[in-house]
Amino acid sequence: MAKDIIWDSFCIWHDNTTINDTYEVLRAPPNCSKWVCNVTARAFLVFGCPPDPTDRLRWLFYSDDDWFWPKCCNVTQVNSTRPLV
């Protein structure tokens, strides 16, 4: 996997996708997580499970077939026997 790169106003995701500062990437199981581009910290901030109870994404409506973070946290914790990486 290629190294993630942080520039002055955006991040480059490992598949060479350009992501703006503060943009959130939601991952599905088995890597149920939220990645946030943080140009100031020159890093991706990674949030796993359980999600922070104050995170705005916890309160959005999700369809039944949506298994991305944070909805996948409950499924991953119950059904997965391997660690989240």
PDB file of N, CA and C in Angstrom, residues 12-62:
ATOM      1  N   ILE A  12      -3.744  13.019   0.317  1.00  0.00           N
ATOM      2  CA  ILE A  12      -3.851  12.045  -0.761  1.00  0.00           C
ATOM      3  C   ILE A  12      -4.031  10.680  -0.113  1.00  0.00           C
ATOM      4  N   TRP A  13      -5.203  10.103  -0.348  1.00  0.00           N
ATOM      5  CA  TRP A  13      -5.578   8.794   0.190  1.00  0.00           C
ATOM      6  C   TRP A  13      -4.739   7.730  -0.488  1.00  0.00           C
ATOM      7  N   HIS A  14      -4.584   6.565   0.115  1.00  0.00           N
ATOM      8  CA  HIS A  14      -3.657   5.541  -0.366  1.00  0.00           C
ATOM      9  C   HIS A  14      -3.931   5.042  -1.781  1.00  0.00           C
ATOM     10  N   ASP A  15      -5.134   5.290  -2.326  1.00  0.00           N
ATOM     11  CA  ASP A  15      -5.385   4.889  -3.720  1.00  0.00           C
ATOM     12  C   ASP A  15      -5.257   6.081  -4.671  1.00  0.00           C
ATOM     13  N   ASN A  16      -4.504   7.113  -4.242  1.00  0.00           N
ATOM     14  CA  ASN A  16      -4.243   8.335  -5.008  1.00  0.00           C
ATOM     15  C   ASN A  16      -5.464   9.224  -5.199  1.00  0.00           C
ATOM     16  N   THR A  17      -6.433   9.131  -4.296  1.00  0.00           N
ATOM     17  CA  THR A  17      -7.589  10.016  -4.302  1.00  0.00           C
ATOM     18  C   THR A  17      -7.248  11.266  -3.502  1.00  0.00           C
ATOM     19  N   THR A  18      -7.515  12.453  -4.065  1.00  0.00           N
ATOM     20  CA  THR A  18      -7.288  13.707  -3.355  1.00  0.00           C
ATOM     21  C   THR A  18      -8.478  13.990  -2.451  1.00  0.00           C
ATOM     22  N   ILE A  19      -8.203  14.281  -1.181  1.00  0.00           N
ATOM     23  CA  ILE A  19      -9.241  14.514  -0.180  1.00  0.00           C
ATOM     24  C   ILE A  19      -8.997  15.870   0.462  1.00  0.00           C
ATOM     25  N   ASN A  20     -10.022  16.714   0.502  1.00  0.00           N
ATOM     26  CA  ASN A  20      -9.901  18.038   1.101  1.00  0.00           C
ATOM     27  C   ASN A  20      -9.756  17.961   2.617  1.00  0.00           C
ATOM     28  N   ASP A  21      -9.171  19.011   3.189  1.00  0.00           N
ATOM     29  CA  ASP A  21      -9.010  19.104   4.639  1.00  0.00           C
ATOM     30  C   ASP A  21     -10.359  18.945   5.331  1.00  0.00           C
ATOM     31  N   THR A  22     -10.403  18.192   6.398  1.00  0.00           N
ATOM     32  CA  THR A  22     -11.570  17.854   7.233  1.00  0.00           C
ATOM     33  C   THR A  22     -12.536  16.877   6.569  1.00  0.00           C
ATOM     34  N   TYR A  23     -12.254  16.415   5.362  1.00  0.00           N
ATOM     35  CA  TYR A  23     -13.134  15.443   4.706  1.00  0.00           C
ATOM     36  C   TYR A  23     -13.057  14.106   5.438  1.00  0.00           C
ATOM     37  N   GLU A  24     -14.196  13.433   5.555  1.00  0.00           N
ATOM     38  CA  GLU A  24     -14.280  12.169   6.280  1.00  0.00           C
ATOM     39  C   GLU A  24     -14.456  11.003   5.311  1.00  0.00           C
ATOM     40  N   VAL A  25     -13.653   9.963   5.479  1.00  0.00           N
ATOM     41  CA  VAL A  25     -13.771   8.740   4.695  1.00  0.00           C
ATOM     42  C   VAL A  25     -14.299   7.662   5.630  1.00  0.00           C
ATOM     43  N   LEU A  26     -15.449   7.070   5.284  1.00  0.00           N
ATOM     44  CA  LEU A  26     -16.058   6.042   6.120  1.00  0.00           C
ATOM     45  C   LEU A  26     -15.727   4.678   5.550  1.00  0.00           C
ATOM     46  N   ARG A  27     -15.235   3.776   6.409  1.00  0.00           N
ATOM     47  CA  ARG A  27     -14.822   2.442   5.985  1.00  0.00           C
ATOM     48  C   ARG A  27     -15.814   1.400   6.480  1.00  0.00           C
ATOM     49  N   ALA A  28     -15.994   0.366   5.693  1.00  0.00           N
ATOM     50  CA  ALA A  28     -16.870  -0.757   6.047  1.00  0.00           C
ATOM     51  C   ALA A  28     -16.051  -1.845   6.747  1.00  0.00           C
ATOM     52  N   PRO A  29     -16.707  -2.856   7.357  1.00  0.00           N
ATOM     53  CA  PRO A  29     -15.972  -3.976   7.953  1.00  0.00           C
ATOM     54  C   PRO A  29     -15.129  -4.682   6.893  1.00  0.00           C
ATOM     55  N   PRO A  30     -14.025  -5.285   7.227  1.00  0.00           N
ATOM     56  CA  PRO A  30     -13.566  -5.516   8.597  1.00  0.00           C
ATOM     57  C   PRO A  30     -12.803  -4.342   9.187  1.00  0.00           C
ATOM     58  N   ASN A  31     -12.623  -3.249   8.449  1.00  0.00           N
ATOM     59  CA  ASN A  31     -11.892  -2.077   8.944  1.00  0.00           C
ATOM     60  C   ASN A  31     -12.841  -0.952   9.306  1.00  0.00           C
ATOM     61  N   CYS A  32     -13.890  -1.255  10.000  1.00  0.00           N
ATOM     62  CA  CYS A  32     -14.926  -0.285  10.355  1.00  0.00           C
ATOM     63  C   CYS A  32     -14.288   0.911  11.069  1.00  0.00           C
ATOM     64  N   SER A  33     -14.163   2.037  10.352  1.00  0.00           N
ATOM     65  CA  SER A  33     -13.492   3.206  10.914  1.00  0.00           C
ATOM     66  C   SER A  33     -13.843   4.452  10.115  1.00  0.00           C
ATOM     67  N   LYS A  34     -13.527   5.611  10.706  1.00  0.00           N
ATOM     68  CA  LYS A  34     -13.679   6.901  10.029  1.00  0.00           C
ATOM     69  C   LYS A  34     -12.297   7.531   9.970  1.00  0.00           C
ATOM     70  N   TRP A  35     -11.869   7.933   8.774  1.00  0.00           N
ATOM     71  CA  TRP A  35     -10.588   8.603   8.562  1.00  0.00           C
ATOM     72  C   TRP A  35     -10.876  10.052   8.199  1.00  0.00           C
ATOM     73  N   VAL A  36     -10.215  10.991   8.883  1.00  0.00           N
ATOM     74  CA  VAL A  36     -10.438  12.413   8.641  1.00  0.00           C
ATOM     75  C   VAL A  36      -9.115  13.049   8.224  1.00  0.00           C
ATOM     76  N   CYS A  37      -9.139  13.722   7.080  1.00  0.00           N
ATOM     77  CA  CYS A  37      -7.959  14.454   6.617  1.00  0.00           C
ATOM     78  C   CYS A  37      -7.770  15.676   7.517  1.00  0.00           C
ATOM     79  N   ASN A  38      -6.604  15.787   8.167  1.00  0.00           N
ATOM     80  CA  ASN A  38      -6.306  16.917   9.039  1.00  0.00           C
ATOM     81  C   ASN A  38      -4.984  17.524   8.586  1.00  0.00           C
ATOM     82  N   VAL A  39      -5.086  18.575   7.780  1.00  0.00           N
ATOM     83  CA  VAL A  39      -3.900  19.207   7.210  1.00  0.00           C
ATOM     84  C   VAL A  39      -3.058  19.862   8.300  1.00  0.00           C
ATOM     85  N   THR A  40      -3.705  20.471   9.292  1.00  0.00           N
ATOM     86  CA  THR A  40      -2.973  21.134  10.371  1.00  0.00           C
ATOM     87  C   THR A  40      -2.078  20.151  11.120  1.00  0.00           C
ATOM     88  N   ALA A  41      -2.604  18.974  11.415  1.00  0.00           N
ATOM     89  CA  ALA A  41      -1.829  17.943  12.112  1.00  0.00           C
ATOM     90  C   ALA A  41      -0.941  17.151  11.152  1.00  0.00           C
ATOM     91  N   ARG A  42      -1.099  17.399   9.849  1.00  0.00           N
ATOM     92  CA  ARG A  42      -0.373  16.681   8.800  1.00  0.00           C
ATOM     93  C   ARG A  42      -0.539  15.172   8.957  1.00  0.00           C
ATOM     94  N   ALA A  43      -1.815  14.771   9.129  1.00  0.00           N
ATOM     95  CA  ALA A  43      -2.103  13.356   9.361  1.00  0.00           C
ATOM     96  C   ALA A  43      -3.564  13.055   9.064  1.00  0.00           C
ATOM     97  N   PHE A  44      -3.843  11.774   8.881  1.00  0.00           N
ATOM     98  CA  PHE A  44      -5.223  11.302   8.899  1.00  0.00           C
ATOM     99  C   PHE A  44      -5.544  10.954  10.347  1.00  0.00           C
ATOM    100  N   LEU A  45      -6.664  11.445  10.854  1.00  0.00           N
ATOM    101  CA  LEU A  45      -7.140  11.052  12.173  1.00  0.00           C
ATOM    102  C   LEU A  45      -8.041   9.848  11.970  1.00  0.00           C
ATOM    103  N   VAL A  46      -7.808   8.774  12.710  1.00  0.00           N
ATOM    104  CA  VAL A  46      -8.555   7.534  12.533  1.00  0.00           C
ATOM    105  C   VAL A  46      -9.395   7.278  13.777  1.00  0.00           C
ATOM    106  N   PHE A  47     -10.707   7.089  13.563  1.00  0.00           N
ATOM    107  CA  PHE A  47     -11.646   6.820  14.643  1.00  0.00           C
ATOM    108  C   PHE A  47     -12.235   5.437  14.429  1.00  0.00           C
ATOM    109  N   GLY A  48     -12.131   4.589  15.430  1.00  0.00           N
ATOM    110  CA  GLY A  48     -12.655   3.232  15.336  1.00  0.00           C
ATOM    111  C   GLY A  48     -13.937   3.066  16.124  1.00  0.00           C
ATOM    112  N   CYS A  49     -14.138   1.877  16.647  1.00  0.00           N
ATOM    113  CA  CYS A  49     -15.342   1.554  17.408  1.00  0.00           C
ATOM    114  C   CYS A  49     -14.991   1.397  18.880  1.00  0.00           C
ATOM    115  N   PRO A  50     -15.906   1.742  19.764  1.00  0.00           N
ATOM    116  CA  PRO A  50     -17.201   2.355  19.499  1.00  0.00           C
ATOM    117  C   PRO A  50     -17.028   3.828  19.132  1.00  0.00           C
ATOM    118  N   PRO A  51     -17.971   4.377  18.343  1.00  0.00           N
ATOM    119  CA  PRO A  51     -17.880   5.782  17.959  1.00  0.00           C
ATOM    120  C   PRO A  51     -18.127   6.699  19.153  1.00  0.00           C
ATOM    121  N   ASP A  52     -17.557   7.878  19.088  1.00  0.00           N
ATOM    122  CA  ASP A  52     -17.781   8.899  20.112  1.00  0.00           C
ATOM    123  C   ASP A  52     -19.271   9.229  20.160  1.00  0.00           C
ATOM    124  N   PRO A  53     -19.899   9.233  21.332  1.00  0.00           N
ATOM    125  CA  PRO A  53     -21.337   9.501  21.413  1.00  0.00           C
ATOM    126  C   PRO A  53     -21.726  10.887  20.922  1.00  0.00           C
ATOM    127  N   THR A  54     -20.761  11.809  20.807  1.00  0.00           N
ATOM    128  CA  THR A  54     -21.084  13.155  20.324  1.00  0.00           C
ATOM    129  C   THR A  54     -20.856  13.310  18.819  1.00  0.00           C
ATOM    130  N   ASP A  55     -20.368  12.279  18.144  1.00  0.00           N
ATOM    131  CA  ASP A  55     -20.108  12.377  16.702  1.00  0.00           C
ATOM    132  C   ASP A  55     -21.418  12.545  15.944  1.00  0.00           C
ATOM    133  N   ARG A  56     -21.476  13.567  15.100  1.00  0.00           N
ATOM    134  CA  ARG A  56     -22.711  13.885  14.364  1.00  0.00           C
ATOM    135  C   ARG A  56     -23.165  12.736  13.470  1.00  0.00           C
ATOM    136  N   LEU A  57     -22.256  11.892  13.010  1.00  0.00           N
ATOM    137  CA  LEU A  57     -22.629  10.803  12.112  1.00  0.00           C
ATOM    138  C   LEU A  57     -23.431   9.712  12.813  1.00  0.00           C
ATOM    139  N   ARG A  58     -23.351   9.653  14.138  1.00  0.00           N
ATOM    140  CA  ARG A  58     -24.143   8.651  14.871  1.00  0.00           C
ATOM    141  C   ARG A  58     -25.634   8.915  14.751  1.00  0.00           C
ATOM    142  N   TRP A  59     -26.017  10.142  14.463  1.00  0.00           N
ATOM    143  CA  TRP A  59     -27.432  10.519  14.502  1.00  0.00           C
ATOM    144  C   TRP A  59     -28.040  10.680  13.117  1.00  0.00           C
ATOM    145  N   LEU A  60     -27.303  10.387  12.066  1.00  0.00           N
ATOM    146  CA  LEU A  60     -27.848  10.459  10.712  1.00  0.00           C
ATOM    147  C   LEU A  60     -28.655   9.208  10.392  1.00  0.00           C
ATOM    148  N   PHE A  61     -29.620   9.344   9.485  1.00  0.00           N
ATOM    149  CA  PHE A  61     -30.408   8.198   9.034  1.00  0.00           C
ATOM    150  C   PHE A  61     -29.553   7.345   8.102  1.00  0.00           C
ATOM    151  N   TYR A  62     -29.583   6.047   8.300  1.00  0.00           N
ATOM    152  CA  TYR A  62     -28.859   5.109   7.444  1.00  0.00           C
ATOM    153  C   TYR A  62     -29.829   4.085   6.891  1.00  0.00           C
TER     154      TYR A  62
END
